[in-house]
PDB file of C-alpha atoms in Angstrom:
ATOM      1  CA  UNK P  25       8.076  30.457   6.187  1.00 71.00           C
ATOM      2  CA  UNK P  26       4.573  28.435   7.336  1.00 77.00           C
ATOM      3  CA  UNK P  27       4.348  26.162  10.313  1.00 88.00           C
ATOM      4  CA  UNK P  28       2.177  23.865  11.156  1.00 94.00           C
ATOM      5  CA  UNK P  29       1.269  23.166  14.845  1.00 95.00           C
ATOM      6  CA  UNK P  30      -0.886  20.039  16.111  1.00 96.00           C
ATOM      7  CA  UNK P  31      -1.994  20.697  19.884  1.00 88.00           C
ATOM      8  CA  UNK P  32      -2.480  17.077  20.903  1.00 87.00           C
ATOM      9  CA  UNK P  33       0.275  14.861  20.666  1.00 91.00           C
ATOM     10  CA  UNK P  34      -1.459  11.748  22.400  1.00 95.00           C
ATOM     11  CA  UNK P  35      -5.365  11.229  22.394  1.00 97.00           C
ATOM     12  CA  UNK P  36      -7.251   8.172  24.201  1.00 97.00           C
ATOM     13  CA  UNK P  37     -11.309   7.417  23.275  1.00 97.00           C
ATOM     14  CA  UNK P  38     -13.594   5.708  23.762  1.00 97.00           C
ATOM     15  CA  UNK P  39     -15.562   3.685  20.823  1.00 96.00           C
ATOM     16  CA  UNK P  40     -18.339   5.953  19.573  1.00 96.00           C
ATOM     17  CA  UNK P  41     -16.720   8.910  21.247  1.00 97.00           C
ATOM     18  CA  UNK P  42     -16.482  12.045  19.066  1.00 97.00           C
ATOM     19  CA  UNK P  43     -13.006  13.674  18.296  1.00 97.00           C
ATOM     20  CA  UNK P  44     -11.505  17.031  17.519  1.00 97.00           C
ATOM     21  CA  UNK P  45      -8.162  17.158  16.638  1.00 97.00           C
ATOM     22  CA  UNK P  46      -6.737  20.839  16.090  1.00 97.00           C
ATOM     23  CA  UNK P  47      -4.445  22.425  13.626  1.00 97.00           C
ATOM     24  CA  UNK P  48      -3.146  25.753  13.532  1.00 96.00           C
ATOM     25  CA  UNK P  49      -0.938  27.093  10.233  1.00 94.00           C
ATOM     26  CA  UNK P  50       0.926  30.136  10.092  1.00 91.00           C
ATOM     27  CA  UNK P  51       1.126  31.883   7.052  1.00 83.00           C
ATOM     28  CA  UNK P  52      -0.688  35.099   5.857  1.00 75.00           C
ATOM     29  CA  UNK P  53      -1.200  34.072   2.288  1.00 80.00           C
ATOM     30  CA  UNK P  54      -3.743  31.708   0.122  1.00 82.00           C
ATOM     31  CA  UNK P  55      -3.102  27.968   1.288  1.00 87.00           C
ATOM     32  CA  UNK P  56      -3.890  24.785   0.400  1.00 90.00           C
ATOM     33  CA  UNK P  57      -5.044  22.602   3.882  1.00 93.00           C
ATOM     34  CA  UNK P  58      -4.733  18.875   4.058  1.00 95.00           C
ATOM     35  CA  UNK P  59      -5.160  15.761   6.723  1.00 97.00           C
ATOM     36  CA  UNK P  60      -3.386  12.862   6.137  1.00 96.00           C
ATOM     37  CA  UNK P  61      -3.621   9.657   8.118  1.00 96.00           C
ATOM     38  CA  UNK P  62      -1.204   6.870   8.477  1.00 93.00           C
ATOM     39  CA  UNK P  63      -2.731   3.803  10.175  1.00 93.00           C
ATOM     40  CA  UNK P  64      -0.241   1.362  12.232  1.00 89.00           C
ATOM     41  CA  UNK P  65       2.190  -0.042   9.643  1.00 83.00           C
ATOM     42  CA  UNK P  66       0.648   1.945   6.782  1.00 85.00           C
ATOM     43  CA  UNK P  67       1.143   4.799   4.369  1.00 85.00           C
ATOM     44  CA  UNK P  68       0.056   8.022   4.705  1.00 91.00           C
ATOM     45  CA  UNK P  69      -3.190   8.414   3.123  1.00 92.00           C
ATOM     46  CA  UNK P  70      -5.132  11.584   2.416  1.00 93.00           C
ATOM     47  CA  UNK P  71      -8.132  12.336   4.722  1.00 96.00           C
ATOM     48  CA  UNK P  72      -9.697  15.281   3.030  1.00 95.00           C
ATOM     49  CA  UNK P  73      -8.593  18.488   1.808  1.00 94.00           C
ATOM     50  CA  UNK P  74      -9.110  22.363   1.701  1.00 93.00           C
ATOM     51  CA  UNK P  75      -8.278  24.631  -1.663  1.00 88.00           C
ATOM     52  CA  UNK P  76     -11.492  27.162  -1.809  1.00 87.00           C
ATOM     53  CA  UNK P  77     -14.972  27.179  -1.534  1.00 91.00           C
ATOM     54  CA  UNK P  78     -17.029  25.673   1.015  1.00 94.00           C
ATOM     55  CA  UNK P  79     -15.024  26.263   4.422  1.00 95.00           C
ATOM     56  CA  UNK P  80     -16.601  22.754   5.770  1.00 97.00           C
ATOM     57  CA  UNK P  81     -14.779  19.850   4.377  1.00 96.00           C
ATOM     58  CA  UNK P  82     -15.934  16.329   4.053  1.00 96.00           C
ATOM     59  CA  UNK P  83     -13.578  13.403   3.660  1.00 95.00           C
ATOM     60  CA  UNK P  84     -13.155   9.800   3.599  1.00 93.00           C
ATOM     61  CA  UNK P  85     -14.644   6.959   6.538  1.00 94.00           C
ATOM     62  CA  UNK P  86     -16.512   9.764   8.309  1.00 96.00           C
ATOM     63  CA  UNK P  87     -14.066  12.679   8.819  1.00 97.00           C
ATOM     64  CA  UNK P  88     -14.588  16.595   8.020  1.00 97.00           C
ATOM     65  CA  UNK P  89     -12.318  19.519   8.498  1.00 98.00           C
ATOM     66  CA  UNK P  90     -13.413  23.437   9.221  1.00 97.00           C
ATOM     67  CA  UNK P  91     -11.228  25.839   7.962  1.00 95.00           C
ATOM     68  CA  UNK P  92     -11.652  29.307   9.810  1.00 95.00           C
ATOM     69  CA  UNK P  93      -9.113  31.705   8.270  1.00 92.00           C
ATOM     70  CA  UNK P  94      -9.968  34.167  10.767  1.00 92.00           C
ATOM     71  CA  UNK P  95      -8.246  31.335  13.482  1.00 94.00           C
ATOM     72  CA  UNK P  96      -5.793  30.214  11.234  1.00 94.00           C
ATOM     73  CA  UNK P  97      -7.298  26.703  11.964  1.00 96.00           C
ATOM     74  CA  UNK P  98      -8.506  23.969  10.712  1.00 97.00           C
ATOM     75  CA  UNK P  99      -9.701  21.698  12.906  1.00 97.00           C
ATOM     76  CA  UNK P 100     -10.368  17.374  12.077  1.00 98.00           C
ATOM     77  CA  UNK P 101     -14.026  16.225  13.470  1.00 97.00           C
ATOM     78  CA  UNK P 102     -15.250  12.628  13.602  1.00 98.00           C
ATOM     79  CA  UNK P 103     -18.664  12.350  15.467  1.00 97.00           C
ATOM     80  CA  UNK P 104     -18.357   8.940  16.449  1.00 97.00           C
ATOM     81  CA  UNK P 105     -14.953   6.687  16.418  1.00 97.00           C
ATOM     82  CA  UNK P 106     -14.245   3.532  15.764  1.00 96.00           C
ATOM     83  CA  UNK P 107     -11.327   1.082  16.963  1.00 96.00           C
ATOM     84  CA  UNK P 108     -10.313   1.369  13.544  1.00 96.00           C
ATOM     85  CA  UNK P 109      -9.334   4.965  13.502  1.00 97.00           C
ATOM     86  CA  UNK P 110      -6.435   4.107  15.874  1.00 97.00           C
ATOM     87  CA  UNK P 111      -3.750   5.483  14.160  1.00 96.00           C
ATOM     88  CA  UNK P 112      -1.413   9.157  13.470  1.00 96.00           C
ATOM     89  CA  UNK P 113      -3.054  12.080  11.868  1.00 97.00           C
ATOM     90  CA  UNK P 114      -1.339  14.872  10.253  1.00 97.00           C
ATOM     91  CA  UNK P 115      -2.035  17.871   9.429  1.00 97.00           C
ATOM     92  CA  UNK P 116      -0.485  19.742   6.805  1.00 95.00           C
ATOM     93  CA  UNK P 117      -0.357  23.080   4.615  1.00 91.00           C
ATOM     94  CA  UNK P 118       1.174  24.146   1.309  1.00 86.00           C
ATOM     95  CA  UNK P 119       1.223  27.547  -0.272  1.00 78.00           C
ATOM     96  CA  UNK P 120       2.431  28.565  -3.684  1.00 66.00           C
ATOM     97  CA  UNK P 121       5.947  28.855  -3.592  1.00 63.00           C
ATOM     98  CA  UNK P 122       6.113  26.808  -0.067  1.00 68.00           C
ATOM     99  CA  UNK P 123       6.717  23.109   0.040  1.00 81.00           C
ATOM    100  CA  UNK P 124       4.122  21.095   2.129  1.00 87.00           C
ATOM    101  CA  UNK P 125       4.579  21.351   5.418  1.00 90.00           C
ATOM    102  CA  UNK P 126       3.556  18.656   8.000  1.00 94.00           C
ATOM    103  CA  UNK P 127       2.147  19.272  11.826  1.00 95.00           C
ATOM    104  CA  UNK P 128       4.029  16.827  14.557  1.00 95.00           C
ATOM    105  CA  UNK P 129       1.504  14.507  14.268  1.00 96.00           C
ATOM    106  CA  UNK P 130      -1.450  13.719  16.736  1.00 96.00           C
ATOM    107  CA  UNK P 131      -1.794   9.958  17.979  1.00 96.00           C
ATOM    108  CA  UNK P 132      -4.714   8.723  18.200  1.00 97.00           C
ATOM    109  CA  UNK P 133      -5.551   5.405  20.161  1.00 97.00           C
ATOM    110  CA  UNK P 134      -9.479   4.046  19.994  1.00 97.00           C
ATOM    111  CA  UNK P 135     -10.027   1.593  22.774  1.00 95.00           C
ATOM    112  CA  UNK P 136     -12.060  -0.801  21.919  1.00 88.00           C
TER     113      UNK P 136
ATOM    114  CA  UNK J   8      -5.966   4.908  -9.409  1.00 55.00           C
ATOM    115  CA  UNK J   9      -3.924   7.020  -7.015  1.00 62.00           C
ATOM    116  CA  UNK J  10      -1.423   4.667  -6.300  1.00 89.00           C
ATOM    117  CA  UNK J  11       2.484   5.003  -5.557  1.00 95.00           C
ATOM    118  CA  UNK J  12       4.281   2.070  -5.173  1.00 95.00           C
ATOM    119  CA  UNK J  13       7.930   1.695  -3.492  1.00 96.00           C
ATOM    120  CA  UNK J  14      10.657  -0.876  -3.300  1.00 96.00           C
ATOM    121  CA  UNK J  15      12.222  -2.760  -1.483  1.00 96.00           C
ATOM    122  CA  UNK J  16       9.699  -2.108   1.840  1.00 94.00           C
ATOM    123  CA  UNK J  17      12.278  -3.100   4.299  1.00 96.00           C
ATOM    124  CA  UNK J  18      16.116  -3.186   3.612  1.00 96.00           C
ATOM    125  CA  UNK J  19      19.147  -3.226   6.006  1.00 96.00           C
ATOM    126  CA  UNK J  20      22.739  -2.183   4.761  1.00 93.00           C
ATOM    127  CA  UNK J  21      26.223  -1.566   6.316  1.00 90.00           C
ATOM    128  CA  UNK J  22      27.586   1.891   6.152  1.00 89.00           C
ATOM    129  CA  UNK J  23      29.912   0.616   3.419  1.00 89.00           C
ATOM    130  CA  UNK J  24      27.297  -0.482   1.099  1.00 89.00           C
ATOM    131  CA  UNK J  25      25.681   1.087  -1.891  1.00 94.00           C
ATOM    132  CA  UNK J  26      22.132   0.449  -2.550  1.00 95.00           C
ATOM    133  CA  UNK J  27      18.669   1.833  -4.435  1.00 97.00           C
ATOM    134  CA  UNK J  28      15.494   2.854  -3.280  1.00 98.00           C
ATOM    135  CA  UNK J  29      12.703   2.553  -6.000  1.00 98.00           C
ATOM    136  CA  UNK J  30       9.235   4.426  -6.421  1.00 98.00           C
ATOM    137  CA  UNK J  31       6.934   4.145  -9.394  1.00 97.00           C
ATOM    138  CA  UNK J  32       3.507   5.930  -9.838  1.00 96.00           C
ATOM    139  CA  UNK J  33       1.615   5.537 -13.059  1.00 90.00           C
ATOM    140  CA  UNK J  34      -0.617   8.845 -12.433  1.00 91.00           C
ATOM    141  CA  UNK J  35       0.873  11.134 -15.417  1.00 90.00           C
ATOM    142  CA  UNK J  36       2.134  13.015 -12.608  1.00 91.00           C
ATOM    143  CA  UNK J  37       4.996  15.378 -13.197  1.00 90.00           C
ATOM    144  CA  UNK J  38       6.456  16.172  -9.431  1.00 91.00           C
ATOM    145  CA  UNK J  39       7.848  13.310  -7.556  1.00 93.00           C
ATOM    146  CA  UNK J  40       9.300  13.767  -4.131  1.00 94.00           C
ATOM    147  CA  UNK J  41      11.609  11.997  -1.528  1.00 96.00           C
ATOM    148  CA  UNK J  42      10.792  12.489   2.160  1.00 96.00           C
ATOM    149  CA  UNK J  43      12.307  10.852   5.835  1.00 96.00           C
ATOM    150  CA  UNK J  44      10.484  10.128   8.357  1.00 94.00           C
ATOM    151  CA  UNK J  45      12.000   9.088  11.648  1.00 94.00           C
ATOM    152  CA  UNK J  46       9.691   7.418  14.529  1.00 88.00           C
ATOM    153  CA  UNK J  47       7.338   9.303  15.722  1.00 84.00           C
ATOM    154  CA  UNK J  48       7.900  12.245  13.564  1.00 89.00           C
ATOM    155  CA  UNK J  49       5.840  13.631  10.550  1.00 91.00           C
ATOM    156  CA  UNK J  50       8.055  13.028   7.232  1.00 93.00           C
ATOM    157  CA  UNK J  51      10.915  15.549   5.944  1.00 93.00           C
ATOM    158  CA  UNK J  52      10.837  16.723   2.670  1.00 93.00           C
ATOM    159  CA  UNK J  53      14.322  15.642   1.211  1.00 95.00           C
ATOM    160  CA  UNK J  54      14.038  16.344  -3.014  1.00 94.00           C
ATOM    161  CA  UNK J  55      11.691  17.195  -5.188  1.00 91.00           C
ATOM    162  CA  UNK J  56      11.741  16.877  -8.586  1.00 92.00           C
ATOM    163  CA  UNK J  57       9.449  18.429 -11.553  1.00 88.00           C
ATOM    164  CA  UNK J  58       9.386  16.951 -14.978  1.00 90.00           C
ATOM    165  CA  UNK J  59      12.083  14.677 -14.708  1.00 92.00           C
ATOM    166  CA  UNK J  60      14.461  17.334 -13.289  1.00 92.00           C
ATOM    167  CA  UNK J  61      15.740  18.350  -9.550  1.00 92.00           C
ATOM    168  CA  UNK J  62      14.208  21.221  -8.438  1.00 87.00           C
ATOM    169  CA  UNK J  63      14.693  20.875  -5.172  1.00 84.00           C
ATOM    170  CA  UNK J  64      17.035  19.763  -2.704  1.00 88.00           C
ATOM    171  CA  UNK J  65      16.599  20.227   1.086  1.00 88.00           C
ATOM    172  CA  UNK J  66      20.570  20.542   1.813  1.00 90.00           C
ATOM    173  CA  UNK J  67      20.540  16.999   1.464  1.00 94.00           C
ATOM    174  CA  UNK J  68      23.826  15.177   2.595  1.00 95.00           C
ATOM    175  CA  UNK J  69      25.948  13.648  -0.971  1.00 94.00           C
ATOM    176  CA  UNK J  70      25.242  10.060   0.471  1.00 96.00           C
ATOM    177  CA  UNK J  71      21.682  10.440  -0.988  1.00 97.00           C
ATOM    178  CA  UNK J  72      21.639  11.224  -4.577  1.00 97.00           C
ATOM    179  CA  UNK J  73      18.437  11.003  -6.526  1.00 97.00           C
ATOM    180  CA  UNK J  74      17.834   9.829  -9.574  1.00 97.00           C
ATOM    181  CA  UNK J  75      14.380  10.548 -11.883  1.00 96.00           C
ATOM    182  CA  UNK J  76      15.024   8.260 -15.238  1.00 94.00           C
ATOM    183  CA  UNK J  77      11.581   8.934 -16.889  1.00 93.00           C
ATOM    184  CA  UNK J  78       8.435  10.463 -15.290  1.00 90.00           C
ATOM    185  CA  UNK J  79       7.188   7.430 -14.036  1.00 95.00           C
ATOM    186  CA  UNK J  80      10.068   6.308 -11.907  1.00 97.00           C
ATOM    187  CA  UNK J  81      12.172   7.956  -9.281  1.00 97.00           C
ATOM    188  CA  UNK J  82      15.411   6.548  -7.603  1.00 98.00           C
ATOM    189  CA  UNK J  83      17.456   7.094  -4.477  1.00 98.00           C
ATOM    190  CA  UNK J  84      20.900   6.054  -4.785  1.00 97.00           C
ATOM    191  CA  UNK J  85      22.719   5.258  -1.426  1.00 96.00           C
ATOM    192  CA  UNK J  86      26.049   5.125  -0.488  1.00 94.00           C
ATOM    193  CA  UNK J  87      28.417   5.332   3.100  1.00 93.00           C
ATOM    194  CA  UNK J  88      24.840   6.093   5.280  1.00 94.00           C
ATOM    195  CA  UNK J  89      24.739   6.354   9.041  1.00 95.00           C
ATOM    196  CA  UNK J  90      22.870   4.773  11.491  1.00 95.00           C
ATOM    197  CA  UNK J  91      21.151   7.889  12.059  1.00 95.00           C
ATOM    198  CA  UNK J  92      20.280   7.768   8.550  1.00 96.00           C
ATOM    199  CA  UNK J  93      17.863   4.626   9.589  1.00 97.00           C
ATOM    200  CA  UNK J  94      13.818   5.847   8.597  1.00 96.00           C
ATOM    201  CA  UNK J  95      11.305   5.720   7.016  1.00 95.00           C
ATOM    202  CA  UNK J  96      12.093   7.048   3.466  1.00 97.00           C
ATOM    203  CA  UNK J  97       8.729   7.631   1.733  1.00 96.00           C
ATOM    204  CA  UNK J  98       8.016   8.523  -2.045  1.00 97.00           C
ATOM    205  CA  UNK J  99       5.470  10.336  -3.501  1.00 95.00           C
ATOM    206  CA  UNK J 100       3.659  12.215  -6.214  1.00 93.00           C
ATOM    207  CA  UNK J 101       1.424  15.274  -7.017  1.00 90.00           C
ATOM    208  CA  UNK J 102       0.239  16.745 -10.483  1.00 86.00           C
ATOM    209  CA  UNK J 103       2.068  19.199 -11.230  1.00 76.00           C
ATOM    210  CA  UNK J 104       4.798  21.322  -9.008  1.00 66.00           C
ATOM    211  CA  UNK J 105       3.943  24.969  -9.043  1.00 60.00           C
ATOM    212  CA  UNK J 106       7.460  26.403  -7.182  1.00 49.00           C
ATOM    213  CA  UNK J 107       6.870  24.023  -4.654  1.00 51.00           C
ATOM    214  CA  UNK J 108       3.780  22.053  -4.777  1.00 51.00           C
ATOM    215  CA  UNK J 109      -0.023  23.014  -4.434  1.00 61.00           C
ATOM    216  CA  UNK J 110      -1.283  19.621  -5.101  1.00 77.00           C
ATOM    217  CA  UNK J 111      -2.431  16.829  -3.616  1.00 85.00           C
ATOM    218  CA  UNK J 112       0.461  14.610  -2.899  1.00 89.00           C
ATOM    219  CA  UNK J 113      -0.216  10.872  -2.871  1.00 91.00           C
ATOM    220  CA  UNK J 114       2.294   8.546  -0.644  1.00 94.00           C
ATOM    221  CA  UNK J 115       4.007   5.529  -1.019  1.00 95.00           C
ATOM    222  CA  UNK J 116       4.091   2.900   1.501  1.00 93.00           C
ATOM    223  CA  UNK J 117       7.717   3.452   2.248  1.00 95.00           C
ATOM    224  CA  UNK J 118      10.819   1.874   2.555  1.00 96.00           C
ATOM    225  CA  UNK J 119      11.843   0.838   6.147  1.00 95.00           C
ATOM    226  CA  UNK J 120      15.611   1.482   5.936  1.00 97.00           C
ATOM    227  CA  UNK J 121      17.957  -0.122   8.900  1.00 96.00           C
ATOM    228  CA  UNK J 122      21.719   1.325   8.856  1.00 95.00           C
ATOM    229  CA  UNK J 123      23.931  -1.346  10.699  1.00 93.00           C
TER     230      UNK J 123
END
């Protein structure tokens, strides 16, 4: 079965600072890679999204994702934040055959 | 338009009560899904169902029993819950189901669901 594992439960920035949030899968096949964020009293809401081609992923309000198969990663990169991207990201993975599975979740507080 | 839309958002019941969660997504999509999601937790895949049918059920308890009347709409029936059944119970939708799914799935806001 695939897991999904988030390294950083908690992160605190600065306005303008850059962020990297990781995301390792485990699973040997073909998957499908996805960030979802849910903003403070929200709904989830697709970030971006990985199915083939280009490794280097660009999303919605700023954010890209790498996906390095060789690392099993794929890491969420915003060069500069603002005090609106306080909220929970989640990574998550599906594979054919495999339901989507969600990361714990990495919270992510902008001070202003 | 990618939108999924859910209600009631917020709705408290006794553990004697029955009650119905509604979700509605005019996408053509063919796979709708119920998840949980309890604080501070990513969500829990509960059902999924693929044209109109259950196709999946994550050894759900009975007091949740789903309910997909057309491909547009997709129920959740309640009955006797918990108060550990209180969450976050969020809807959503993807293309097509392929075993599970390997489409994008588009949320719902959720309904907030308090057990008393």
């Amino acid at each position: 079965a695939q897991s999904v594992s988030q390294h950083n439960h908690h992160v605190i920035l600065s306005e303008a600072a850059s962020l990297e949030l990781g995301c390792n899968y485990s699973y040997g096949g073909t998957v499908n890679l996805f960030w979802y964020v849910q903003y403070p009293g929200q709904h989830l809401q697709l970030l971006l999204k990985y199915f083939s081609g280009d490794p280097l992923v660009k999303g919605i309000k700023g954010f890209e994702a790498e996906f390095i198969k060789s690392k099993f990663s794929f890491n969420l990169r915003k060069p500069s934040v603002q005090w609106s991207d306080t909220a929970e990201y989640f990574c998550a993975v599906t594979a054919a055959g495999n339901k989507l599975t969600f990361g714990g979740g990495t919270r992510v507080l902008v001070k202003p | 338009d990618t939108e999924v839309t859910q209600t009631p958002k917020h709705l408290v019941m006794g553990m004697t009560n029955k009650k119905s969660l509604k979700c509605e997504q005019h996408m053509g999509h063919r796979a709708m899904y119920w998840y949980k999601q309890k604080a501070k937790k990513p969500p829990e895949l509960m059902f999924v169902y693929s044209y109109e049918k259950l196709s999946i059920n994550e050894s759900v308890p009975s007091r949740f029993s789903p309910e997909c009347p057309n491909s547009s709409l997709l129920n959740l029936h309640l009955h006797a819950l918990q108060p550990e059944d209180s969450a976050l119970y969020l809807c959503a939708s993807s293309h097509t189901v392929d075993g599970f799914s390997t489409d994008t799935q588009y949320f719902g806001p959720g309904t907030r669901l308090t057990v008393l």
